[in-house]
GROMACS .gro file of N, CA and C in nm:
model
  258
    1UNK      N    1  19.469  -7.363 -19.705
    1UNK     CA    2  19.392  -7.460 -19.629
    1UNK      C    3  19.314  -7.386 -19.519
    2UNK      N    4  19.180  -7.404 -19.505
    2UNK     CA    5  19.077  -7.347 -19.414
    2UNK      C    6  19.082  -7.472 -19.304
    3UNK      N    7  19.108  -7.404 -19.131
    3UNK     CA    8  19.068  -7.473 -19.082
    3UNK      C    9  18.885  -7.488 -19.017
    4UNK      N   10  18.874  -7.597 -18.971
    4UNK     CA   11  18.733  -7.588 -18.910
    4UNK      C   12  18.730  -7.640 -18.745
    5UNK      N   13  18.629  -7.527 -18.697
    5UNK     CA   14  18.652  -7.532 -18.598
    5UNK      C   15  18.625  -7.706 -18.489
    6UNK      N   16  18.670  -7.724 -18.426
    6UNK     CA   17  18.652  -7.932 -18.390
    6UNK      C   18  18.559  -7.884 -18.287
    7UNK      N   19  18.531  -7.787 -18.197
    7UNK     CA   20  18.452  -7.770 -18.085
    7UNK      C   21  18.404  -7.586 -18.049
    8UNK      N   22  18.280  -7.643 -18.016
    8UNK     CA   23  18.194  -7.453 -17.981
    8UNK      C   24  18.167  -7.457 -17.822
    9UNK      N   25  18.197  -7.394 -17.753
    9UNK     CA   26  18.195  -7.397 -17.613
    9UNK      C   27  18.093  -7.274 -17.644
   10UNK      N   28  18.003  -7.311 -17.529
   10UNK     CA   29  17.874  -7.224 -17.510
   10UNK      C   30  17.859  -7.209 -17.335
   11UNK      N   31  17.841  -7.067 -17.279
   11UNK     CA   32  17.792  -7.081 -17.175
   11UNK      C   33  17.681  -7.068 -17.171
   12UNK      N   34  17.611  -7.170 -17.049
   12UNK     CA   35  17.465  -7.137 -17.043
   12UNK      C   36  17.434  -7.086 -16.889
   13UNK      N   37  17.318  -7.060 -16.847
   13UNK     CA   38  17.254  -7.092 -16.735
   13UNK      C   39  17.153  -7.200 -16.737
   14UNK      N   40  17.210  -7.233 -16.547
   14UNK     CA   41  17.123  -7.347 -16.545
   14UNK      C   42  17.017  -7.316 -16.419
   15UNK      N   43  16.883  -7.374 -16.414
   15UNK     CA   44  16.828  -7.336 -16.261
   15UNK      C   45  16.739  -7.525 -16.233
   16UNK      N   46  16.791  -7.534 -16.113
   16UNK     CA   47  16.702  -7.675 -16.047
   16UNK      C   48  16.600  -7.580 -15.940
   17UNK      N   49  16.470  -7.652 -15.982
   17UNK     CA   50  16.365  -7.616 -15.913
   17UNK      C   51  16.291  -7.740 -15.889
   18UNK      N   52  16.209  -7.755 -15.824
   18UNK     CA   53  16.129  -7.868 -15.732
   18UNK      C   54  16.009  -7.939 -15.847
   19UNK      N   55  16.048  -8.081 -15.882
   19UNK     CA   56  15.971  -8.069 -15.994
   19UNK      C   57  15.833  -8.076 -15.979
   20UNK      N   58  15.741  -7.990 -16.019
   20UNK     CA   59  15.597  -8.004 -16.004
   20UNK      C   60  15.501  -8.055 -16.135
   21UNK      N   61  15.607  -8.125 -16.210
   21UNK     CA   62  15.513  -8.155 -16.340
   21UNK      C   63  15.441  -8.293 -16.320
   22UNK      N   64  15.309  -8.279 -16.384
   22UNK     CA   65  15.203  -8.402 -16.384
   22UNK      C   66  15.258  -8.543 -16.336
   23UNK      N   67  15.358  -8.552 -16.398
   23UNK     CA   68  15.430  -8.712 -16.433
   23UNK      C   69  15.567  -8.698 -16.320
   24UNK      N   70  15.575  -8.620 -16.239
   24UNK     CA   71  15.677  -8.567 -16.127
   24UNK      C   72  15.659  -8.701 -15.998
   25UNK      N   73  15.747  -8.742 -15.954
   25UNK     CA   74  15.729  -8.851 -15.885
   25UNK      C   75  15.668  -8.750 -15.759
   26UNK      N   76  15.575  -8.886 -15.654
   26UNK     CA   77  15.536  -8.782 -15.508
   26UNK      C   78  15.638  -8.738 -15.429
   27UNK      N   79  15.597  -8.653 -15.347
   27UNK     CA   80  15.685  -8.551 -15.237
   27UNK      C   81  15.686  -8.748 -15.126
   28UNK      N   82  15.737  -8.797 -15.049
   28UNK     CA   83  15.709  -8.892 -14.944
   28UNK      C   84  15.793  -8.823 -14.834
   29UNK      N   85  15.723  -8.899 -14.707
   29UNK     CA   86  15.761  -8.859 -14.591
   29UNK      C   87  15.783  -8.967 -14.476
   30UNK      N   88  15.896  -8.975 -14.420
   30UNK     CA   89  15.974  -9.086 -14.309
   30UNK      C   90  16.006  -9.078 -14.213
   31UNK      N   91  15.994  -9.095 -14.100
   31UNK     CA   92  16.080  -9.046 -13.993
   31UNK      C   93  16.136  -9.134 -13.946
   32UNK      N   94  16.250  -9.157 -13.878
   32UNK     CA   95  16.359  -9.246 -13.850
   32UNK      C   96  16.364  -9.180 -13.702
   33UNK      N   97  16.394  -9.305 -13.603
   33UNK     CA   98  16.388  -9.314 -13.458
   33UNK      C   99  16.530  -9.294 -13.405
   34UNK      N  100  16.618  -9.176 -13.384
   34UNK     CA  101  16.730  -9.127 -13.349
   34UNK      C  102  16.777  -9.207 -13.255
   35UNK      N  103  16.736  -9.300 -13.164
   35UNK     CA  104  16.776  -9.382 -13.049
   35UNK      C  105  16.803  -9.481 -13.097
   36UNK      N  106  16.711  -9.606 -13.210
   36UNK     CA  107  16.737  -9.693 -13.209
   36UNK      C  108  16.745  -9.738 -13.383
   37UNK      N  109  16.738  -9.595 -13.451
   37UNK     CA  110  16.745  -9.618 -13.608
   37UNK      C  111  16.647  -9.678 -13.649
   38UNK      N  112  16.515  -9.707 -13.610
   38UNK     CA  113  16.436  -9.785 -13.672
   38UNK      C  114  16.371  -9.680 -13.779
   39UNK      N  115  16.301  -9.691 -13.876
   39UNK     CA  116  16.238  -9.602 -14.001
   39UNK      C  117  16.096  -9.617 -13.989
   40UNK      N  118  16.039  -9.576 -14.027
   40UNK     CA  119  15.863  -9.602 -14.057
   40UNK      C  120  15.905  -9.611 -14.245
   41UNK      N  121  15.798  -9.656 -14.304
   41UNK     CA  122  15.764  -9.661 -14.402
   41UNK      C  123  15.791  -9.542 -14.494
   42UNK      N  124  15.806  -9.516 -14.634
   42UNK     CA  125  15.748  -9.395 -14.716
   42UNK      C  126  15.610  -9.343 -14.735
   43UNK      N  127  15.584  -9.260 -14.703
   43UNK     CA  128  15.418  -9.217 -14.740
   43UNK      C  129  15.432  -9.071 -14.803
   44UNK      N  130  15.304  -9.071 -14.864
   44UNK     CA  131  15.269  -8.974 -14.952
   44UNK      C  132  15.247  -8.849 -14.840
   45UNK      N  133  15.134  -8.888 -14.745
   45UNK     CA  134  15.053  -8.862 -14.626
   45UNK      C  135  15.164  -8.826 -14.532
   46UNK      N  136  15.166  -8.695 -14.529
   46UNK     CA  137  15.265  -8.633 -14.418
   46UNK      C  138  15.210  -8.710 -14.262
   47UNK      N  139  15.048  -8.778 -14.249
   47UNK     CA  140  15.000  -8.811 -14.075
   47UNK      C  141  15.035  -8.921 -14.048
   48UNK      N  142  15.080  -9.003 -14.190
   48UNK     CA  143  15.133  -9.179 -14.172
   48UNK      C  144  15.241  -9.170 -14.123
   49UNK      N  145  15.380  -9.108 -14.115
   49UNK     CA  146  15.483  -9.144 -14.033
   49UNK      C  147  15.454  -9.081 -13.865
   50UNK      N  148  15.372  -8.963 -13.868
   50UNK     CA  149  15.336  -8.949 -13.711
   50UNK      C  150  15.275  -9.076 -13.638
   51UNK      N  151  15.199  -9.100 -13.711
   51UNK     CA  152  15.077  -9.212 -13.608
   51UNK      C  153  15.203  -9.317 -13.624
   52UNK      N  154  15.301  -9.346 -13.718
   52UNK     CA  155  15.396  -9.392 -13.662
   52UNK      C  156  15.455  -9.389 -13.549
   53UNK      N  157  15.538  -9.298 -13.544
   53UNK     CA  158  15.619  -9.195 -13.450
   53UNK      C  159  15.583  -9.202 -13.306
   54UNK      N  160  15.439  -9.196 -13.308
   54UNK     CA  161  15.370  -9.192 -13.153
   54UNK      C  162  15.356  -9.387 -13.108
   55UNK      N  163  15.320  -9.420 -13.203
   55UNK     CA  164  15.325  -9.627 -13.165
   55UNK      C  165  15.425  -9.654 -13.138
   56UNK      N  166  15.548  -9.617 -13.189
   56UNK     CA  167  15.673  -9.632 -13.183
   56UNK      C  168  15.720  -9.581 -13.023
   57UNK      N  169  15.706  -9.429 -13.004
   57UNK     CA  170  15.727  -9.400 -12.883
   57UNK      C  171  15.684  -9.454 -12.719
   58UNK      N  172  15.537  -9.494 -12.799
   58UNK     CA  173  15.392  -9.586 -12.720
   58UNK      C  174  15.497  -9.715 -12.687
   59UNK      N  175  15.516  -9.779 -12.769
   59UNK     CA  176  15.600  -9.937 -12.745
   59UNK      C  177  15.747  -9.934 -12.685
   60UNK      N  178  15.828  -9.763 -12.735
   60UNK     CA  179  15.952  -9.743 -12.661
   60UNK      C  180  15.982  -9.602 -12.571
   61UNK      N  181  15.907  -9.637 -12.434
   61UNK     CA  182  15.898  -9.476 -12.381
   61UNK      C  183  16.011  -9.413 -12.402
   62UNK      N  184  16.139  -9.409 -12.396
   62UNK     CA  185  16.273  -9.372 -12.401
   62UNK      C  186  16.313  -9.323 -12.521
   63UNK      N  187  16.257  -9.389 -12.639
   63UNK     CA  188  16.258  -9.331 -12.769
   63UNK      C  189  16.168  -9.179 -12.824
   64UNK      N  190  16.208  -9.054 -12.773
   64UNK     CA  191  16.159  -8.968 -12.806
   64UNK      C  192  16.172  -8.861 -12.861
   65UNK      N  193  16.302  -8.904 -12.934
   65UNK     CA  194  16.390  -8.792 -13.066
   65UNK      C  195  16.344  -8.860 -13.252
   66UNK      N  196  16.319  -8.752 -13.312
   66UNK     CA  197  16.308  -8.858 -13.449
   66UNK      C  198  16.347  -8.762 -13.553
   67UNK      N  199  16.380  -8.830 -13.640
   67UNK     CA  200  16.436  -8.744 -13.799
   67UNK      C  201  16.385  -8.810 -13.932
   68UNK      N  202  16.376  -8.659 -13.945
   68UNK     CA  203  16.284  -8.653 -14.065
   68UNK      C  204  16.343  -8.666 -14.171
   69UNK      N  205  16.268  -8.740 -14.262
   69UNK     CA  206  16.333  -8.795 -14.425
   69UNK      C  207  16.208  -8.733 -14.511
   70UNK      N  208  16.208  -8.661 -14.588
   70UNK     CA  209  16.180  -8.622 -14.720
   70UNK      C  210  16.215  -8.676 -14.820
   71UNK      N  211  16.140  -8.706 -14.956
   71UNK     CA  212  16.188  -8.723 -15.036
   71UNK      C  213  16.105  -8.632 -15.147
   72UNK      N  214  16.214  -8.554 -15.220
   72UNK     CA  215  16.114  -8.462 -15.303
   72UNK      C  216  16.152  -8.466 -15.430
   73UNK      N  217  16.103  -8.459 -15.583
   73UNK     CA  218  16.179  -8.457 -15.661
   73UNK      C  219  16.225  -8.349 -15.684
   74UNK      N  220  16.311  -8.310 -15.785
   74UNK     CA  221  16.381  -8.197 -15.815
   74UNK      C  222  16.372  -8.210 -15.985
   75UNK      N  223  16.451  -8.096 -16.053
   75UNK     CA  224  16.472  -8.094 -16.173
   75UNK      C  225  16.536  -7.986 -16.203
   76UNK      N  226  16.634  -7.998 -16.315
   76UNK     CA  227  16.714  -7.903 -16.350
   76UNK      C  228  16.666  -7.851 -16.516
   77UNK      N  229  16.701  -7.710 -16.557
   77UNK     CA  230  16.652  -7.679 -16.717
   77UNK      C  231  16.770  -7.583 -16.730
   78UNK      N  232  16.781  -7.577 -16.882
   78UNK     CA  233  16.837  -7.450 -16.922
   78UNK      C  234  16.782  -7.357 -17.003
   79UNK      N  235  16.843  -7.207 -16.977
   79UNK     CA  236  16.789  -7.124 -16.969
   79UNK      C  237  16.821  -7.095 -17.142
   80UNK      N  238  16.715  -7.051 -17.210
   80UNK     CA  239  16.748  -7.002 -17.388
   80UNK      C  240  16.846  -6.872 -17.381
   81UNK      N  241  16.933  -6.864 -17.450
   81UNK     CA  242  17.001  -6.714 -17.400
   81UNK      C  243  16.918  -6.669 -17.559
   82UNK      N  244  16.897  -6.526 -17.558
   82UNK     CA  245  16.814  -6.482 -17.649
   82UNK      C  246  16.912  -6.484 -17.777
   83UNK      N  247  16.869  -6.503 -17.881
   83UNK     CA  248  16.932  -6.507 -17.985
   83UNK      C  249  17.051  -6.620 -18.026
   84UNK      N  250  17.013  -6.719 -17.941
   84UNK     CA  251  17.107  -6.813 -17.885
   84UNK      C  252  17.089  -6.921 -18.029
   85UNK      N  253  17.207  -6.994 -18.102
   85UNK     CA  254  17.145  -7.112 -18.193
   85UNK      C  255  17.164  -7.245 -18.110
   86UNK      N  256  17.096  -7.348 -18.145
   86UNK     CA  257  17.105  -7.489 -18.036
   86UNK      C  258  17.166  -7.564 -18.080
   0.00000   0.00000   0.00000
């Protein structure tokens, strides 16, 4: 009686890099008001959460710390090992 094997363990490599493909969702940008938690909007436009930032500060002099939210996509691939079957 021949057995057969039930499972093939393969190592691979893997690399996540920042996804820049056509159909890649946008980079957006937020800043959130450290004093009182309030957020601005998502924008594409890195100057839309500033001109935020400053109305915000304009309406709350005391409010003058803020944090920054990014949102970027990412993506992960694997690497072909040469001579490798799939």
């Amino acid at each position: 009686m021949t057995t057969q094997p039930r499972a093939v363990v393969r190592h691979v490599t893997w690399t996540i890099t920042p996804d820049q493909e056509p159909d890649a969702e946008p980079v957006t940008y937020a800043l959130q008001c450290v004093v009182c938690s309030e957020k601005s909007e998502r924008f594409e436009d890195w100057e839309k959460p500033q001109e935020w930032a400053l109305a915000h500060s304009g309406q709350n002099p005391s409010h003058h710390t803020y944090r920054e939210h990014i949102t970027r996509p990412w993506k992960t691939f694997m690497h072909a090992e040469p001579g490798a079957r799939s």
